[in-house]
XYZ file of C-alpha atoms in Angstrom:
563
model
C 48.609 10.308 -21.758
C 46.387 10.585 -18.697
C 47.056 8.191 -15.930
C 44.396 5.686 -14.850
C 42.449 7.055 -11.804
C 39.492 5.628 -9.924
C 37.065 8.156 -8.404
C 34.052 7.516 -6.183
C 30.780 9.357 -5.841
C 27.180 8.430 -5.239
C 25.515 6.045 -7.697
C 22.056 7.331 -8.521
C 21.151 5.353 -11.631
C 22.340 1.801 -12.097
C 24.103 0.497 -15.116
C 27.577 0.571 -16.665
C 29.018 2.580 -19.512
C 32.350 3.481 -20.994
C 33.216 5.952 -23.751
C 34.596 9.399 -24.639
C 33.872 12.390 -22.459
C 31.646 15.265 -23.451
C 32.177 18.136 -21.115
C 29.130 20.320 -20.448
C 29.931 23.932 -21.380
C 30.535 25.991 -18.220
C 28.904 29.300 -17.381
C 30.878 32.334 -18.533
C 30.349 34.434 -15.416
C 30.354 38.156 -14.854
C 32.184 40.415 -17.397
C 34.941 41.750 -15.182
C 35.619 44.627 -17.572
C 32.059 45.873 -18.061
C 31.211 49.474 -17.299
C 28.864 50.545 -14.594
C 25.285 51.222 -15.702
C 24.739 54.892 -16.629
C 21.272 54.332 -18.023
C 19.438 51.858 -15.753
C 16.165 52.203 -17.634
C 17.729 51.240 -21.013
C 19.851 48.452 -19.360
C 16.801 47.173 -17.577
C 14.896 46.981 -20.868
C 17.903 45.192 -22.523
C 17.855 42.624 -19.642
C 14.094 42.078 -20.013
C 14.625 41.285 -23.707
C 17.384 38.765 -22.854
C 15.244 37.138 -20.223
C 12.358 36.831 -22.608
C 14.739 35.177 -25.078
C 15.837 32.720 -22.373
C 12.236 31.936 -21.581
C 11.387 31.393 -25.206
C 14.403 29.010 -25.535
C 13.268 27.050 -22.529
C 9.709 26.743 -23.848
C 11.124 25.382 -27.188
C 13.104 22.822 -25.102
C 9.863 21.920 -23.300
C 8.333 20.960 -26.610
C 11.229 18.553 -27.154
C 11.186 17.179 -23.617
C 11.120 13.404 -23.162
C 8.139 13.331 -20.701
C 5.335 15.423 -19.457
C 7.034 15.802 -16.061
C 10.237 17.067 -17.795
C 8.102 19.387 -19.908
C 6.480 20.765 -16.716
C 9.923 21.473 -15.182
C 11.079 23.342 -18.215
C 7.861 25.340 -18.536
C 8.121 26.291 -14.793
C 11.714 27.443 -15.370
C 10.574 29.532 -18.313
C 8.119 31.256 -16.092
C 10.771 31.842 -13.477
C 12.935 33.538 -16.131
C 10.435 36.409 -16.402
C 9.526 36.528 -12.679
C 8.667 40.090 -11.777
C 10.503 39.826 -8.432
C 13.665 38.774 -10.167
C 13.358 41.650 -12.714
C 12.713 44.225 -9.971
C 15.885 42.881 -8.241
C 17.956 43.342 -11.368
C 16.534 46.888 -11.818
C 17.542 47.658 -8.201
C 21.114 46.544 -8.804
C 21.354 48.514 -12.044
C 20.159 51.749 -10.201
C 23.031 51.133 -7.779
C 25.381 51.481 -10.718
C 26.231 47.786 -11.194
C 27.080 46.595 -14.725
C 24.519 44.438 -16.566
C 26.002 41.027 -15.902
C 26.848 41.899 -12.286
C 23.360 43.176 -11.736
C 22.016 39.867 -13.059
C 24.344 37.829 -10.811
C 23.785 39.835 -7.677
C 19.971 39.890 -8.042
C 19.855 36.105 -8.714
C 21.931 35.452 -5.583
C 19.518 37.498 -3.429
C 16.575 35.562 -4.961
C 18.341 32.231 -4.536
C 18.856 33.037 -0.868
C 15.094 33.543 -0.489
C 14.339 30.249 -2.238
C 16.758 28.344 -0.049
C 15.165 29.757 2.996
C 11.764 28.451 1.833
C 13.241 24.926 1.534
C 11.648 21.925 -0.147
C 10.460 22.409 -3.765
C 11.434 26.046 -3.784
C 15.009 25.224 -2.764
C 15.147 22.752 -5.641
C 14.484 25.667 -7.948
C 17.752 27.360 -7.071
C 19.376 25.158 -9.771
C 16.856 26.406 -12.233
C 17.479 29.999 -11.200
C 21.233 29.668 -11.653
C 20.631 28.118 -15.050
C 18.611 31.204 -16.082
C 21.385 33.510 -14.708
C 24.060 31.674 -16.704
C 22.042 31.693 -19.937
C 21.179 35.357 -19.581
C 24.786 36.314 -18.845
C 26.012 34.458 -21.853
C 23.526 36.251 -24.121
C 24.476 39.572 -22.727
C 28.123 38.920 -23.440
C 27.433 37.379 -26.858
C 29.050 34.078 -25.784
C 27.769 30.446 -26.060
C 25.248 29.482 -23.496
C 26.254 26.774 -20.976
C 24.918 23.338 -21.593
C 25.332 19.977 -23.287
C 27.380 20.237 -26.479
C 26.245 18.739 -29.777
C 27.339 15.157 -29.621
C 29.055 13.717 -32.703
C 29.236 10.271 -31.088
C 27.705 8.485 -28.000
C 29.437 10.006 -24.991
C 29.490 10.272 -21.236
C 28.537 13.732 -19.940
C 30.725 15.344 -17.330
C 29.526 18.522 -15.539
C 29.643 20.444 -12.301
C 25.911 19.838 -12.255
C 23.077 19.604 -14.812
C 20.152 21.924 -14.877
C 16.744 20.353 -15.469
C 16.677 22.190 -18.736
C 19.604 20.016 -19.838
C 18.609 16.671 -18.298
C 15.046 16.847 -19.509
C 16.027 16.737 -23.188
C 18.775 14.231 -23.181
C 18.817 11.441 -25.790
C 19.549 8.100 -24.190
C 20.906 6.907 -27.555
C 23.625 9.582 -27.436
C 24.232 9.949 -23.762
C 25.903 6.835 -22.373
C 26.258 8.123 -18.831
C 26.231 11.203 -16.657
C 28.904 12.163 -14.070
C 28.579 15.389 -11.945
C 30.711 16.874 -9.177
C 27.708 18.320 -7.359
C 24.062 17.190 -6.987
C 22.426 14.730 -4.679
C 20.635 11.430 -4.681
C 17.240 13.051 -5.057
C 18.180 15.876 -7.427
C 16.492 16.435 -10.721
C 19.545 14.927 -12.485
C 19.371 11.797 -10.457
C 15.646 11.236 -10.816
C 15.477 12.044 -14.468
C 18.595 9.854 -15.271
C 16.880 6.902 -13.549
C 13.708 7.553 -15.534
C 15.691 7.534 -18.781
C 17.803 4.495 -17.808
C 21.070 6.442 -18.165
C 23.773 5.286 -15.717
C 24.703 8.246 -13.483
C 26.864 9.203 -10.494
C 26.877 12.453 -8.561
C 29.254 13.995 -6.035
C 32.233 12.618 -7.986
C 34.849 15.021 -6.618
C 37.764 15.784 -8.856
C 36.268 14.580 -12.109
C 36.710 17.869 -13.891
C 40.423 17.941 -13.103
C 40.883 14.251 -13.862
C 39.530 14.533 -17.421
C 41.496 17.689 -18.283
C 43.026 15.966 -21.300
C 39.613 14.510 -22.426
C 40.227 10.809 -21.993
C 37.720 7.992 -22.139
C 36.073 7.192 -18.841
C 34.209 4.207 -17.509
C 31.252 4.455 -15.172
C 29.320 2.190 -12.800
C 26.189 4.085 -11.923
C 25.143 1.521 -9.314
C 28.006 2.028 -6.904
C 29.125 5.509 -8.142
C 32.571 4.291 -9.334
C 34.262 6.229 -12.195
C 37.448 5.035 -13.871
C 39.367 7.708 -15.759
C 41.450 6.386 -18.682
C 40.315 2.805 -18.084
C 42.542 -0.084 -19.179
C 41.374 -2.789 -21.651
C 40.823 -5.010 -18.606
C 38.591 -2.353 -17.079
C 36.558 -2.130 -20.132
C 36.342 -5.920 -20.293
C 35.185 -6.047 -16.632
C 32.507 -3.468 -17.249
C 31.275 -5.321 -20.354
C 31.184 -8.543 -18.312
C 29.366 -6.779 -15.464
C 26.774 -5.575 -17.986
C 26.430 -9.113 -19.369
C 26.020 -10.525 -15.877
C 23.430 -7.812 -15.134
C 21.416 -8.706 -18.157
C 21.527 -12.379 -17.165
C 20.421 -11.529 -13.609
C 17.499 -9.562 -14.978
C 16.496 -12.201 -17.463
C 13.142 -13.607 -16.595
C 12.335 -10.911 -14.112
C 8.669 -10.583 -14.725
C 5.305 -10.905 -12.945
C 4.393 -10.173 -9.367
C 6.965 -9.079 -6.845
C 7.799 -11.702 -4.243
C 10.689 -13.157 -2.234
C 12.073 -16.549 -3.159
C 9.705 -18.363 -0.720
C 6.689 -16.454 -1.950
C 6.295 -13.538 0.469
C 4.386 -10.964 -1.688
C 5.698 -7.492 -2.273
C 3.827 -5.165 -4.693
C 6.125 -3.369 -7.138
C 4.734 -0.053 -8.264
C 5.685 3.106 -10.134
C 6.075 6.776 -9.032
C 4.353 9.096 -11.518
C 3.515 12.800 -11.773
C 1.272 13.260 -14.827
C -1.339 11.379 -16.919
C 1.336 10.833 -19.646
C 3.663 9.364 -16.998
C 0.780 6.950 -16.115
C 0.420 5.861 -19.719
C 4.061 5.196 -20.120
C 4.385 3.446 -16.715
C 1.405 1.262 -17.350
C 3.245 -0.282 -20.265
C 5.850 -1.739 -17.856
C 5.585 -5.041 -16.130
C 4.570 -3.701 -12.748
C 1.579 -3.696 -10.482
C 0.371 -0.182 -10.533
C 1.391 3.184 -9.159
C 2.358 3.703 -5.521
C 2.654 7.468 -5.808
C 0.876 9.813 -8.161
C 2.177 13.299 -7.272
C -0.961 15.326 -7.897
C 0.708 18.660 -7.221
C 1.852 18.876 -10.912
C -1.752 19.852 -11.660
C -1.505 22.848 -9.246
C 2.011 24.335 -9.500
C 2.861 27.424 -11.567
C -0.794 28.473 -12.091
C -2.736 31.588 -11.289
C -5.853 29.604 -10.228
C -6.613 26.139 -8.971
C -7.465 23.464 -11.544
C -11.231 22.997 -11.831
C -13.258 19.951 -10.649
C -13.674 18.969 -14.359
C -9.967 19.372 -15.148
C -8.917 17.248 -12.183
C -11.544 14.582 -12.849
C -10.428 14.217 -16.423
C -6.742 13.799 -15.356
C -7.498 11.332 -12.566
C -9.769 9.336 -14.799
C -7.059 9.106 -17.473
C -4.660 7.812 -14.816
C -6.995 5.162 -13.543
C -7.899 3.958 -17.055
C -4.173 3.667 -17.917
C -3.679 1.123 -15.058
C -7.091 -0.618 -15.369
C -7.510 -2.964 -12.414
C -3.992 -2.237 -10.994
C -3.554 -0.107 -7.881
C -3.126 3.602 -8.100
C -2.191 5.522 -4.949
C -2.802 9.261 -5.246
C -1.115 11.740 -2.915
C -3.359 14.760 -2.372
C -1.921 18.205 -2.923
C 1.489 18.417 -1.405
C 2.136 22.208 -1.550
C 2.175 25.156 0.817
C 5.037 27.079 2.264
C 7.741 25.059 0.455
C 5.731 24.956 -2.783
C 3.854 28.222 -2.676
C 0.729 28.555 -4.801
C -0.291 31.968 -6.030
C -3.942 31.122 -5.419
C -3.337 29.769 -1.904
C -0.898 32.217 -0.358
C -1.038 31.814 3.485
C 1.467 34.617 4.010
C 5.076 34.714 5.102
C 6.320 32.342 7.774
C 9.306 32.333 10.042
C 10.399 28.801 8.980
C 8.408 27.850 5.844
C 10.043 24.409 5.472
C 8.365 23.488 8.799
C 5.232 25.522 8.170
C 1.801 25.025 6.651
C 2.586 22.543 3.919
C 0.893 19.457 2.743
C -2.215 18.543 4.748
C -1.750 21.724 6.865
C -2.450 23.753 3.726
C -5.468 21.602 3.019
C -6.754 22.344 6.509
C -6.356 26.020 5.915
C -7.903 25.800 2.417
C -10.559 23.059 2.745
C -12.052 24.090 -0.605
C -8.941 22.928 -2.493
C -8.994 19.520 -0.748
C -12.787 19.050 -1.090
C -12.579 19.670 -4.800
C -9.716 17.278 -5.201
C -11.415 14.520 -3.218
C -14.639 14.967 -5.172
C -12.701 14.795 -8.463
C -11.015 11.543 -7.372
C -14.323 10.058 -6.323
C -15.840 10.956 -9.738
C -12.854 9.382 -11.467
C -13.281 6.246 -9.489
C -16.969 6.107 -10.414
C -15.996 6.545 -14.063
C -13.494 3.639 -13.798
C -15.170 1.312 -11.234
C -12.759 -1.543 -11.859
C -9.878 0.622 -10.651
C -8.106 0.040 -7.286
C -7.892 3.655 -6.125
C -6.068 4.455 -2.805
C -5.817 8.111 -1.628
C -3.370 9.492 0.898
C -2.535 12.743 2.554
C 1.027 14.222 2.809
C 2.868 15.477 5.819
C 0.636 13.950 8.565
C 2.026 14.225 12.050
C -0.785 13.520 14.469
C -3.802 11.213 15.071
C -6.013 14.293 14.882
C -4.765 15.111 11.374
C -5.174 11.558 10.173
C -8.750 11.407 11.608
C -9.705 14.729 9.954
C -8.441 13.659 6.582
C -9.949 10.179 6.685
C -13.438 11.549 7.653
C -13.349 14.022 4.743
C -12.123 11.511 2.212
C -14.567 8.795 3.221
C -17.403 11.269 3.075
C -16.914 11.363 -0.727
C -17.057 7.584 -1.012
C -13.404 6.926 -1.602
C -12.658 3.272 -0.861
C -9.099 3.327 0.615
C -7.728 6.210 2.649
C -4.235 6.530 3.989
C -1.446 8.862 5.092
C 2.156 9.535 4.196
C 4.739 8.917 6.924
C 7.306 11.634 6.421
C 7.762 13.011 10.007
C 9.334 11.243 12.930
C 6.112 11.928 14.861
C 4.039 9.865 12.535
C 6.646 7.083 12.464
C 6.952 6.833 16.221
C 3.181 6.978 16.748
C 2.238 4.958 13.671
C 0.055 2.407 15.537
C -2.188 5.253 16.779
C -2.206 7.066 13.449
C -3.020 3.850 11.508
C -6.042 3.217 13.656
C -7.680 6.145 11.799
C -6.814 5.008 8.230
C -6.460 2.032 6.001
C -2.791 2.193 5.062
C 0.398 4.297 5.166
C 3.217 4.971 2.726
C 6.721 6.062 3.819
C 8.226 8.958 1.963
C 11.824 8.132 2.666
C 13.156 11.344 1.107
C 11.363 13.662 3.543
C 11.459 11.299 6.501
C 15.282 11.203 6.052
C 15.726 14.985 5.979
C 13.419 15.469 8.955
C 15.085 12.705 10.945
C 18.663 13.813 10.203
C 17.863 17.604 10.131
C 19.494 17.837 6.748
C 18.182 19.551 3.617
C 17.910 16.791 1.037
C 18.766 19.241 -1.773
C 22.114 20.154 -0.296
C 24.621 17.858 -1.966
C 27.281 18.333 0.792
C 24.945 16.600 3.234
C 24.359 13.543 0.993
C 26.024 11.156 3.458
C 23.648 12.213 6.240
C 20.754 11.582 3.850
C 21.709 8.063 2.894
C 18.794 5.670 3.226
C 21.233 3.371 5.000
C 21.369 5.630 8.031
C 20.437 3.415 10.970
C 18.295 6.175 12.486
C 16.126 6.317 9.359
C 15.826 2.538 9.303
C 14.726 2.616 12.957
C 11.988 5.044 11.922
C 10.860 2.768 9.176
C 10.887 -0.191 11.615
C 8.664 1.723 14.071
C 6.275 2.526 11.253
C 6.072 -1.114 10.201
C 5.513 -2.206 13.774
C 2.507 0.105 13.798
C 1.311 -1.565 10.631
C 1.673 -5.049 12.162
C -0.225 -3.995 15.366
C -3.095 -2.680 13.354
C -3.098 -5.008 10.435
C -2.602 -2.102 8.012
C -0.228 -2.372 5.043
C 2.875 -0.130 4.864
C 4.473 0.893 1.585
C 7.543 2.909 0.628
C 7.360 5.511 -2.235
C 10.674 7.341 -1.690
C 13.809 6.778 -3.828
C 15.023 4.045 -1.444
C 12.487 1.663 -2.774
C 14.244 1.490 -6.124
C 17.590 0.322 -4.711
C 17.621 -3.519 -5.078
C 19.700 -3.989 -1.949
C 17.834 -1.548 0.150
C 14.547 -3.129 -1.084
C 15.568 -6.363 0.717
C 16.029 -4.480 4.021
C 12.681 -2.636 3.599
C 10.836 -5.903 3.076
C 12.625 -7.429 6.005
C 11.372 -4.486 8.137
C 7.849 -5.242 7.151
C 7.186 -3.098 3.999
C 4.483 -4.644 1.798
C 4.875 -2.478 -1.356
C 7.703 -0.526 -3.062
C 7.183 2.313 -5.466
C 9.962 3.635 -7.705
C 10.987 4.844 -11.173
C 9.448 2.314 -13.605
C 12.809 1.401 -15.064
C 14.050 0.169 -11.627
C 11.299 -2.460 -11.136
C 13.031 -5.290 -12.938
C 16.141 -5.139 -10.796
C 14.238 -4.926 -7.573
C 12.033 -7.797 -8.515
C 15.102 -9.928 -9.429
C 16.732 -9.079 -6.095
C 13.696 -10.125 -4.130
C 13.505 -13.524 -5.961
C 17.091 -14.285 -4.991
C 16.283 -14.170 -1.232
C 13.834 -15.619 1.120
C 11.923 -13.601 3.657
C 13.940 -14.836 6.662
C 17.176 -13.542 4.968
C 15.509 -10.203 4.354
C 14.553 -10.028 7.998
C 18.060 -10.900 9.001
C 19.375 -8.167 6.768
C 16.970 -5.652 8.272
C 18.165 -6.516 11.819
C 21.797 -6.132 10.793
C 21.152 -2.773 9.164
C 19.206 -1.200 12.023
C 21.737 -2.416 14.521
C 24.717 -1.150 12.636
C 26.661 1.889 13.997
C 26.980 3.759 10.702
C 25.316 3.879 7.297
C 28.434 2.345 5.670
C 28.426 -0.468 8.215
C 24.753 -1.180 7.588
C 25.174 -1.449 3.829
C 28.288 -3.574 4.086
C 26.621 -5.913 6.566
C 23.656 -6.469 4.238
C 25.809 -6.871 1.180
C 27.901 -9.567 2.977
C 24.988 -11.947 3.280
C 23.288 -11.078 -0.076
C 23.458 -13.439 -3.009
C 26.699 -12.530 -4.856
C 24.713 -12.154 -8.126
C 22.936 -9.197 -6.606
C 26.118 -7.121 -6.904
C 25.635 -7.013 -10.683
C 22.202 -5.295 -10.118
C 23.657 -2.438 -8.066
């Protein structure tokens, strides 16, 4: 019988669960006994057929995806499976004499290196690329493809990592929880698990070895604690924690505010019109981030004025009079568009992305702004705010504001994702009406750590005092200019961190819709002065761990059940 063990990782989707383990089938790897290719042309044709099969399978999964954003991820992965550059790379390896599976693996590794170098969105796609590699290799070898097994009972999934193709089609009725050894707080797995309301923990080192005998496990997705072979008392404690959590959430409805009435708007992050329709059904106050780039990615040409207007109008109608904050196209070097290729760059992650791409391709921005203006005229009761990504200077803010206001847009703002914008926020905000902090990017630029690299997860904790100092500087700029500051990064959905952000001066928080109830409940347990005290303790702490512990020590004890 397996001994009881307690493992710790990073909690990325709150909630508790216990149940039997379902191990995600691992990749089979290279066939060590395969012969070298003696007919590269025939082998190349065989690989093309396999990759076409993988792409078709992914498209089928896309039809069963649980949201439009998940569908978009799967469709993009299907396109990647038949990418001409990848196929040319495999042909090259075959001509060198490599066997078929080795050619696939070696070509994918070369391609993955190129994507990592690009950083940002393209670095995120390395997981997709490896998923394609593993599925193709299994097909070549006539073995089962890696992935989630058919579940005969509700179970907790355990995996090295989960590809978007797997996470996007999970059934919350059958999947009680997710535990991975790899991954990060802002990975596809983390974000989709939160959207689905499935408790999840990543970076749980040793979980694969610990469950070798297939025991039951218990999971707390708020704090990232995993108990292997839990005792009856463990199960009872988890059940009691779930009961207390439900009690703490009871009555969490209406506007966001601290106990003494300091207002904080609670909003949703969305990426498509379907996301908007689903989020609008929640008890929340609008959308604090509409990621408009989903309209642009993986296309041969830019979406037309009419297509964009139709989408934006649908989003505004879904929320009615509630606020909708649209981020203009956030693409470029790290999210290359085939119709807006600015050429190779030495360091694409720090290159012409976001607003910098819009300045190079003014036509793309002008069409988008006009479409937003037309959508607002079509839904005049809507509260539309529009902001530019990756703004670093006053000149950039001024340029964007002038262009947006020329179309008649009512509220114009910027994203604060660079230390430059945070430190000089008072000057930047003089040019616009508001700012929203993207904690994910601001964190990676402040800490010089790629947010998609799971091994750097501790550096990218939102509790890092350096990041909190950046947020404080941004909010000071907001106070000096009388302009509201929001947060639309993942940090806004953490009930404990939400208190700190409010104490720093943040006026709105945007998050996965399923996180709103817990954040609203946390705010109502504390008055604004306590939030401000928490913020001071967190910024003055020496380490991220010290910051969180200091805040937790003065929080209402009931809050622990929401984490």
